CSV table of C-alpha atoms and ligand atoms in Angstrom, one decimal:
chain,number,residue,atom,x,y,z
A,9,UNK,CA,17.6,24.1,-25.1
A,10,UNK,CA,14.5,24.7,-27.1
A,11,UNK,CA,11.9,22.2,-28.3
A,12,UNK,CA,12.5,20.5,-31.7
A,13,UNK,CA,10.1,21.8,-34.4
A,14,UNK,CA,6.5,20.5,-34.3
A,15,UNK,CA,3.1,21.2,-35.8
A,16,UNK,CA,0.2,22.2,-33.6
A,17,UNK,CA,-3.4,21.1,-33.8
A,18,UNK,CA,-6.1,22.5,-31.6
A,19,UNK,CA,-8.7,19.7,-31.1
A,20,UNK,CA,-12.2,21.1,-31.1
A,21,UNK,CA,-13.9,17.9,-30.0
A,22,UNK,CA,-12.9,14.5,-28.5
A,23,UNK,CA,-13.7,12.9,-31.8
A,24,UNK,CA,-11.2,15.3,-33.5
A,25,UNK,CA,-8.5,14.5,-31.0
A,26,UNK,CA,-9.1,10.7,-31.4
A,27,UNK,CA,-9.1,11.0,-35.2
A,28,UNK,CA,-5.9,13.0,-35.1
A,29,UNK,CA,-4.2,10.4,-32.8
A,30,UNK,CA,-5.5,7.7,-35.0
A,31,UNK,CA,-3.9,9.3,-38.1
A,32,UNK,CA,-0.5,10.3,-36.6
A,33,UNK,CA,-0.1,7.6,-33.8
A,34,UNK,CA,3.3,7.7,-32.1
A,35,UNK,CA,4.3,10.9,-34.0
A,36,UNK,CA,1.6,12.9,-32.1
A,37,UNK,CA,1.3,13.8,-28.4
A,38,UNK,CA,-1.6,15.3,-26.5
A,39,UNK,CA,-0.9,18.5,-24.6
A,40,UNK,CA,-3.1,19.2,-21.6
A,41,UNK,CA,-1.6,21.5,-18.9
A,42,UNK,CA,1.8,21.3,-20.5
A,43,UNK,CA,3.5,21.4,-17.1
A,44,UNK,CA,5.4,18.2,-17.7
A,45,UNK,CA,5.3,17.8,-21.5
A,46,UNK,CA,6.7,21.3,-22.3
A,47,UNK,CA,9.8,20.8,-20.1
A,48,UNK,CA,10.3,17.4,-21.6
A,49,UNK,CA,10.1,18.9,-25.1
A,50,UNK,CA,12.4,21.7,-24.1
A,51,UNK,CA,14.9,19.1,-22.9
A,52,UNK,CA,14.2,17.2,-26.1
A,53,UNK,CA,13.3,14.1,-24.1
A,54,UNK,CA,10.0,14.3,-26.0
A,55,UNK,CA,10.0,15.2,-29.7
A,56,UNK,CA,6.4,14.9,-31.1
A,57,UNK,CA,5.9,15.9,-34.7
A,58,UNK,CA,2.3,16.9,-33.9
A,59,UNK,CA,1.1,18.4,-30.7
A,60,UNK,CA,-2.6,17.9,-30.2
A,61,UNK,CA,-4.1,20.5,-27.8
A,62,UNK,CA,-7.0,19.1,-25.7
A,63,UNK,CA,-7.4,22.2,-23.5
A,64,UNK,CA,-10.6,23.3,-25.2
A,65,UNK,CA,-12.4,20.0,-24.7
A,66,UNK,CA,-15.1,20.8,-22.1
A,67,UNK,CA,-16.2,17.1,-22.2
A,68,UNK,CA,-13.0,16.3,-20.4
A,69,UNK,CA,-13.6,18.8,-17.6
A,70,UNK,CA,-16.5,17.4,-15.7
A,71,UNK,CA,-16.5,16.8,-12.0
A,72,UNK,CA,-19.5,14.6,-11.1
A,73,UNK,CA,-20.1,13.6,-7.6
A,74,UNK,CA,-22.1,10.4,-7.3
A,75,UNK,CA,-23.1,8.3,-4.3
A,76,UNK,CA,-20.1,6.0,-4.3
A,77,UNK,CA,-17.7,7.5,-6.9
A,78,UNK,CA,-16.5,10.9,-8.0
A,79,UNK,CA,-16.2,10.8,-11.8
A,80,UNK,CA,-13.5,13.2,-13.0
A,81,UNK,CA,-12.8,14.2,-16.5
A,82,UNK,CA,-9.0,13.8,-17.4
A,83,UNK,CA,-8.8,17.5,-18.3
A,84,UNK,CA,-9.9,18.7,-14.8
A,85,UNK,CA,-7.4,21.2,-13.6
A,86,UNK,CA,-5.7,20.2,-10.4
A,87,UNK,CA,-6.6,23.6,-8.8
A,88,UNK,CA,-10.3,23.2,-9.7
A,89,UNK,CA,-10.3,19.8,-7.9
A,90,UNK,CA,-8.4,21.3,-5.0
A,91,UNK,CA,-11.2,23.9,-4.5
A,92,UNK,CA,-14.2,21.6,-5.2
A,93,UNK,CA,-16.5,22.0,-2.1
A,94,UNK,CA,-17.0,18.2,-1.7
A,95,UNK,CA,-13.4,17.1,-2.1
A,96,UNK,CA,-12.5,17.1,1.6
A,97,UNK,CA,-15.7,15.1,2.5
A,98,UNK,CA,-15.6,12.7,-0.4
A,99,UNK,CA,-12.0,12.3,-1.4
A,100,UNK,CA,-10.0,13.5,1.6
A,101,UNK,CA,-6.8,11.7,0.6
A,102,UNK,CA,-6.8,13.5,-2.7
A,103,UNK,CA,-7.2,16.8,-1.0
A,104,UNK,CA,-4.3,16.2,1.2
A,105,UNK,CA,-2.1,14.9,-1.6
A,106,UNK,CA,-2.9,17.8,-4.0
A,107,UNK,CA,-1.4,20.3,-1.6
A,108,UNK,CA,2.0,18.7,-2.3
A,109,UNK,CA,1.7,18.9,-6.1
A,110,UNK,CA,4.1,21.5,-7.5
A,111,UNK,CA,3.0,25.1,-6.9
A,112,UNK,CA,-0.3,27.0,-7.1
A,113,UNK,CA,0.9,28.1,-10.6
A,114,UNK,CA,1.5,24.6,-11.9
A,115,UNK,CA,-1.8,23.4,-10.4
A,116,UNK,CA,-3.6,26.1,-12.2
A,117,UNK,CA,-2.6,24.6,-15.5
A,118,UNK,CA,-1.8,21.0,-14.7
A,119,UNK,CA,-4.6,18.5,-15.2
A,120,UNK,CA,-5.4,15.4,-13.1
A,121,UNK,CA,-5.3,13.2,-16.2
A,122,UNK,CA,-1.9,14.7,-17.4
A,123,UNK,CA,-0.4,13.9,-14.1
A,124,UNK,CA,-1.5,10.3,-14.2
A,125,UNK,CA,-0.4,9.8,-17.8
A,126,UNK,CA,3.0,11.5,-17.1
A,127,UNK,CA,3.4,8.8,-14.4
A,128,UNK,CA,6.2,10.2,-12.4
A,129,UNK,CA,6.8,7.6,-9.6
A,130,UNK,CA,6.7,10.4,-7.1
A,131,UNK,CA,3.5,12.0,-8.3
A,132,UNK,CA,1.0,12.5,-5.5
A,133,UNK,CA,-2.1,12.0,-7.6
A,134,UNK,CA,-0.6,8.8,-9.0
A,135,UNK,CA,-0.1,7.5,-5.5
A,136,UNK,CA,-3.6,8.5,-4.4
A,137,UNK,CA,-5.0,6.7,-7.5
A,138,UNK,CA,-3.2,3.6,-6.5
A,139,UNK,CA,-4.3,3.7,-2.9
A,140,UNK,CA,-7.8,4.4,-3.7
A,141,UNK,CA,-7.9,1.9,-6.6
A,142,UNK,CA,-9.1,4.3,-9.2
A,143,UNK,CA,-10.8,3.1,-12.5
A,144,UNK,CA,-9.5,4.8,-15.6
A,145,UNK,CA,-11.2,5.0,-19.0
A,146,UNK,CA,-9.2,5.1,-22.2
A,147,UNK,CA,-10.6,5.7,-25.7
A,148,UNK,CA,-9.3,5.3,-29.2
A,149,UNK,CA,-10.9,5.7,-32.6
A,150,UNK,CA,-10.1,2.2,-33.6
A,151,UNK,CA,-10.9,0.2,-30.4
A,152,UNK,CA,-13.5,2.4,-28.6
A,153,UNK,CA,-13.4,2.6,-24.8
A,154,UNK,CA,-11.7,0.3,-22.3
A,155,UNK,CA,-11.3,0.6,-18.6
A,156,UNK,CA,-8.6,-0.5,-16.2
A,157,UNK,CA,-7.6,-0.2,-12.6
A,158,UNK,CA,-4.7,2.0,-11.5
A,159,UNK,CA,-2.6,-1.1,-10.6
A,160,UNK,CA,-2.7,-2.1,-14.3
A,161,UNK,CA,-2.3,1.5,-15.5
A,162,UNK,CA,1.1,2.4,-14.1
A,163,UNK,CA,3.7,0.2,-15.8
A,164,UNK,CA,7.0,1.9,-14.9
A,165,UNK,CA,8.7,5.4,-14.6
A,166,UNK,CA,6.9,7.7,-17.1
A,167,UNK,CA,5.3,4.7,-18.6
A,168,UNK,CA,1.6,3.8,-18.5
A,169,UNK,CA,-0.8,1.4,-20.4
A,170,UNK,CA,-2.0,4.4,-22.5
A,171,UNK,CA,-1.4,3.5,-26.2
A,172,UNK,CA,-0.2,5.9,-28.9
A,173,UNK,CA,-3.7,6.5,-30.3
A,174,UNK,CA,-5.5,6.6,-26.9
A,175,UNK,CA,-6.9,9.4,-24.8
A,176,UNK,CA,-7.4,9.1,-21.1
A,177,UNK,CA,-11.0,10.5,-20.9
A,178,UNK,CA,-12.1,10.0,-17.3
A,179,UNK,CA,-11.5,8.4,-14.0
A,180,UNK,CA,-13.8,7.0,-11.3
A,181,UNK,CA,-12.6,7.7,-7.8
A,182,UNK,CA,-14.3,5.6,-5.1
A,183,UNK,CA,-15.9,7.4,-2.2
A,184,UNK,CA,-15.6,5.4,1.1
A,185,UNK,CA,-18.9,5.1,2.8
A,186,UNK,CA,-19.7,5.3,6.5
A,187,UNK,CA,-18.2,6.9,9.5
A,188,UNK,CA,-14.8,6.7,11.3
A,189,UNK,CA,-12.7,7.3,8.1
A,190,UNK,CA,-9.3,8.9,8.3
A,191,UNK,CA,-6.6,9.7,5.8
A,192,UNK,CA,-3.2,11.1,5.7
A,193,UNK,CA,-0.6,12.1,3.1
A,194,UNK,CA,3.0,12.4,4.2
A,195,UNK,CA,6.0,13.6,2.1
A,196,UNK,CA,9.5,14.8,2.2
A,197,UNK,CA,10.9,16.9,-0.7
A,198,UNK,CA,14.1,18.9,-0.8
A,199,UNK,CA,12.2,22.2,-1.4
A,200,UNK,CA,8.5,23.0,-1.3
A,201,UNK,CA,7.0,22.2,-4.7
A,202,UNK,CA,9.7,19.7,-5.6
A,203,UNK,CA,8.9,16.2,-6.5
A,204,UNK,CA,8.9,14.0,-3.4
A,205,UNK,CA,12.0,12.2,-2.3
A,206,UNK,CA,9.6,9.8,-0.8
A,207,UNK,CA,5.9,9.9,0.2
A,208,UNK,CA,3.3,7.8,1.9
A,209,UNK,CA,-0.5,7.9,1.8
A,210,UNK,CA,-3.1,6.0,3.8
A,211,UNK,CA,-6.9,5.8,4.2
A,212,UNK,CA,-8.4,3.9,7.0
A,213,UNK,CA,-11.8,3.1,8.4
A,214,UNK,CA,-12.5,1.7,11.9
A,215,UNK,CA,-15.6,0.8,13.9
A,216,UNK,CA,-16.7,2.8,16.9
A,217,UNK,CA,-14.2,0.8,19.1
A,218,UNK,CA,-11.3,1.6,16.9
A,219,UNK,CA,-11.0,-1.8,15.2
A,220,UNK,CA,-9.8,-1.5,11.6
A,221,UNK,CA,-12.5,-2.5,9.1
A,222,UNK,CA,-10.9,-1.1,6.0
A,223,UNK,CA,-7.4,0.0,5.1
A,224,UNK,CA,-5.4,1.0,2.1
A,225,UNK,CA,-2.0,2.5,1.9
A,226,UNK,CA,0.9,3.1,-0.4
A,227,UNK,CA,4.4,4.7,-1.0
A,228,UNK,CA,5.6,7.0,-3.7
A,229,UNK,CA,9.1,7.7,-5.0
A,230,UNK,CA,10.6,4.4,-3.9
A,231,UNK,CA,10.0,2.3,-7.1
A,232,UNK,CA,9.3,2.5,-10.8
A,233,UNK,CA,5.6,3.2,-10.0
A,234,UNK,CA,3.8,4.3,-6.9
A,235,UNK,CA,3.2,1.3,-4.7
A,236,UNK,CA,0.0,0.0,-2.9
A,237,UNK,CA,0.0,-2.9,-0.5
A,238,UNK,CA,-3.5,-4.4,-0.5
A,239,UNK,CA,-2.5,-7.8,0.9
A,240,UNK,CA,-0.4,-6.3,3.7
A,241,UNK,CA,-3.3,-3.9,4.5
A,242,UNK,CA,-5.8,-6.7,4.8
A,243,UNK,CA,-3.7,-8.3,7.5
A,244,UNK,CA,-4.5,-5.3,9.8
A,245,UNK,CA,-8.2,-5.6,9.4
A,246,UNK,CA,-9.8,-6.7,12.7
A,247,UNK,CA,-7.0,-5.2,14.7
A,248,UNK,CA,-6.4,-1.9,16.6
A,249,UNK,CA,-3.4,0.1,15.3
A,250,UNK,CA,-0.6,0.6,17.8
A,251,UNK,CA,2.6,2.4,17.2
A,252,UNK,CA,4.5,-0.9,17.2
A,253,UNK,CA,2.1,-2.4,14.5
A,254,UNK,CA,2.3,0.8,12.4
A,255,UNK,CA,6.1,0.7,12.5
A,256,UNK,CA,6.3,-3.1,11.7
A,257,UNK,CA,3.8,-2.7,8.8
A,258,UNK,CA,5.7,0.3,7.4
A,259,UNK,CA,9.0,-1.6,7.7
A,260,UNK,CA,7.5,-4.6,5.9
A,261,UNK,CA,6.2,-2.4,3.1
A,262,UNK,CA,9.4,-0.5,2.7
A,263,UNK,CA,11.4,-3.7,2.4
A,264,UNK,CA,9.6,-4.7,-0.8
A,265,UNK,CA,10.3,-1.3,-2.4
A,266,UNK,CA,13.2,-0.9,-4.8
A,267,UNK,CA,14.2,2.8,-4.8
A,268,UNK,CA,17.1,4.2,-6.9
A,269,UNK,CA,20.0,6.3,-5.7
A,270,UNK,CA,20.6,9.8,-7.1
A,271,UNK,CA,22.4,13.1,-6.1
A,272,UNK,CA,19.6,13.7,-3.5
A,273,UNK,CA,19.5,10.4,-1.6
A,274,UNK,CA,20.8,6.9,-1.6
A,275,UNK,CA,18.3,4.0,-2.1
A,276,UNK,CA,18.8,3.0,1.6
A,277,UNK,CA,17.9,6.5,2.8
A,278,UNK,CA,14.8,6.6,0.6
A,279,UNK,CA,13.7,3.3,1.9
A,280,UNK,CA,14.2,4.4,5.5
A,281,UNK,CA,12.4,7.6,4.8
A,282,UNK,CA,9.5,5.9,3.2
A,283,UNK,CA,9.1,3.6,6.2
A,284,UNK,CA,9.0,6.6,8.6
A,285,UNK,CA,6.5,8.4,6.4
A,286,UNK,CA,4.2,5.5,6.1
A,287,UNK,CA,4.3,4.7,9.9
A,288,UNK,CA,3.4,8.4,10.4
A,289,UNK,CA,0.6,8.3,7.9
A,290,UNK,CA,-0.9,5.2,9.3
A,291,UNK,CA,-1.0,6.6,12.8
A,292,UNK,CA,-2.2,10.0,11.7
A,293,UNK,CA,-5.1,8.5,9.6
A,294,UNK,CA,-6.0,6.1,12.4
A,295,UNK,CA,-6.1,8.9,15.0
A,296,UNK,CA,-8.4,10.8,12.7
A,297,UNK,CA,-10.6,7.7,12.1
A,298,UNK,CA,-11.2,7.0,15.8
A,299,UNK,CA,-11.8,10.7,16.4
A,300,UNK,CA,-8.7,11.3,18.5
A,301,UNK,CA,-6.4,14.2,17.8
A,302,UNK,CA,-2.9,13.4,16.7
A,303,UNK,CA,-0.3,13.2,19.5
B,406,FAD,C1,7.9,23.4,-11.2
B,406,FAD,C2,7.1,22.2,-11.3
B,406,FAD,C3,6.9,21.4,-10.2
B,406,FAD,C4,6.1,20.3,-10.2
B,406,FAD,N1,6.0,19.5,-9.1
B,406,FAD,C5,5.2,18.4,-9.1
B,406,FAD,C6,5.0,17.7,-7.9
B,406,FAD,O1,5.5,17.9,-6.9
B,406,FAD,N2,4.3,16.6,-8.0
B,406,FAD,C7,3.6,16.2,-9.2
B,406,FAD,O2,2.9,15.2,-9.2
B,406,FAD,N3,3.8,16.9,-10.3
B,406,FAD,C8,4.6,18.0,-10.4
B,406,FAD,N4,4.8,18.7,-11.5
B,406,FAD,C9,4.1,18.2,-12.7
B,406,FAD,C10,2.7,18.8,-12.8
B,406,FAD,O3,1.8,18.2,-11.8
B,406,FAD,C11,2.0,18.4,-14.1
B,406,FAD,O4,0.8,19.2,-14.1
B,406,FAD,C12,1.6,17.0,-14.5
B,406,FAD,O5,2.7,16.1,-14.2
B,406,FAD,C13,1.2,16.9,-15.9
B,406,FAD,O6,-0.1,17.4,-16.1
B,406,FAD,P1,-0.4,18.3,-17.3
B,406,FAD,O7,-1.8,18.5,-17.4
B,406,FAD,O8,0.4,19.5,-17.3
B,406,FAD,O9,0.0,17.3,-18.5
B,406,FAD,P2,1.0,17.6,-19.8
B,406,FAD,O10,2.3,18.2,-19.5
B,406,FAD,O11,0.2,18.4,-20.8
B,406,FAD,O12,1.1,16.1,-20.4
B,406,FAD,C14,1.8,15.2,-19.6
B,406,FAD,C15,1.8,13.9,-20.4
B,406,FAD,O13,0.5,13.3,-20.4
B,406,FAD,C16,0.0,13.2,-21.7
B,406,FAD,N5,-1.5,13.5,-21.6
B,406,FAD,C17,-2.0,14.6,-21.0
B,406,FAD,N6,-3.3,14.4,-20.9
B,406,FAD,C18,-3.7,13.2,-21.5
B,406,FAD,C19,-4.9,12.5,-21.7
B,406,FAD,N7,-6.1,13.0,-21.3
B,406,FAD,N8,-4.9,11.3,-22.3
B,406,FAD,C20,-3.6,10.8,-22.7
B,406,FAD,N9,-2.4,11.5,-22.5
B,406,FAD,C21,-2.5,12.6,-21.9
B,406,FAD,C22,0.8,14.1,-22.6
B,406,FAD,O14,0.8,13.7,-24.0
B,406,FAD,C23,2.1,14.0,-21.9
B,406,FAD,O15,2.8,12.8,-22.3
B,406,FAD,C24,5.5,19.9,-11.4
B,406,FAD,C25,5.6,20.7,-12.6
B,406,FAD,C26,6.4,21.8,-12.6
B,406,FAD,C27,6.6,22.6,-13.8
């Protein structure tokens, strides 16, 4: 199938993009890397009358490393982030998750913002954003700027809080401070580069004795949005992680998920898989945090 007819506008500034969206609203769609939108248009699941190209907007391509946050423009290519020299030290979980996102070719074009707005429940960047509690900035011509946390951004499968006339302009990704930080991203997909059947991500901090001082984790592909479990994570603070505790925690998290069944896996299988992946991610991140190598 080919895309339905559309008109194309190349935005030459953010103001231009905002004005165009303000004028055409729900009839217009932004195109960033096009790695999700173009297939959706080809399948006629998306039929914008106007396509507004934001690829030329350098103001959306900044990567600014601060002391406690990395500020990312929505138009930063996934591959540029992947190769950023401070990614592994400042946002290790994102570095680990990015390797699972599609292929080198799709990451060359695909943007961080495009992935979050596309909001596939299995998307690795979306899961990382939930686990790290990212702050997102949206702008529109009529309302100006507003910010919201990842938990309020993802509303359902391919459904976010971004309004018809809004642009996701940038994101603020927290940098965890101090020592003894470990992270892990685990995923199972049918083929390399496919969307995850289920995934799990974890970032953990301990004191020098291996006692957990900070913990955040989540699961992807097992609900309408990626899931994070801040309350459950808090119950582990002050404890040392054992294999039994990791397994019990992962089991409890998986029980609250509501995966669907499809030709690849039943809901029960996905739930079981997510539990195993999360248990593995917790132990792997913990081992890193306390400085031990993984068994
Ligand atoms: C073969 C293949 C395999 C893939 N595998 C994976 C995978 O394993 N994991 C994964 O997460 N993704 C995967 N993807 C998707 C890929 O990561 C896309 O890059 C990403 O989902 C969308 O980013 P994009 O920049 O291409 O956005 P686009 O496709 O250009 O846009 C996606 C949506 O976001 C909107 N949008 C884009 N930017 C903005 C903005 N700044 N503000 C508001 N709205 C905006 C668009 O209007 C559109 O609705 C795969 C894609 C392909 C083709």
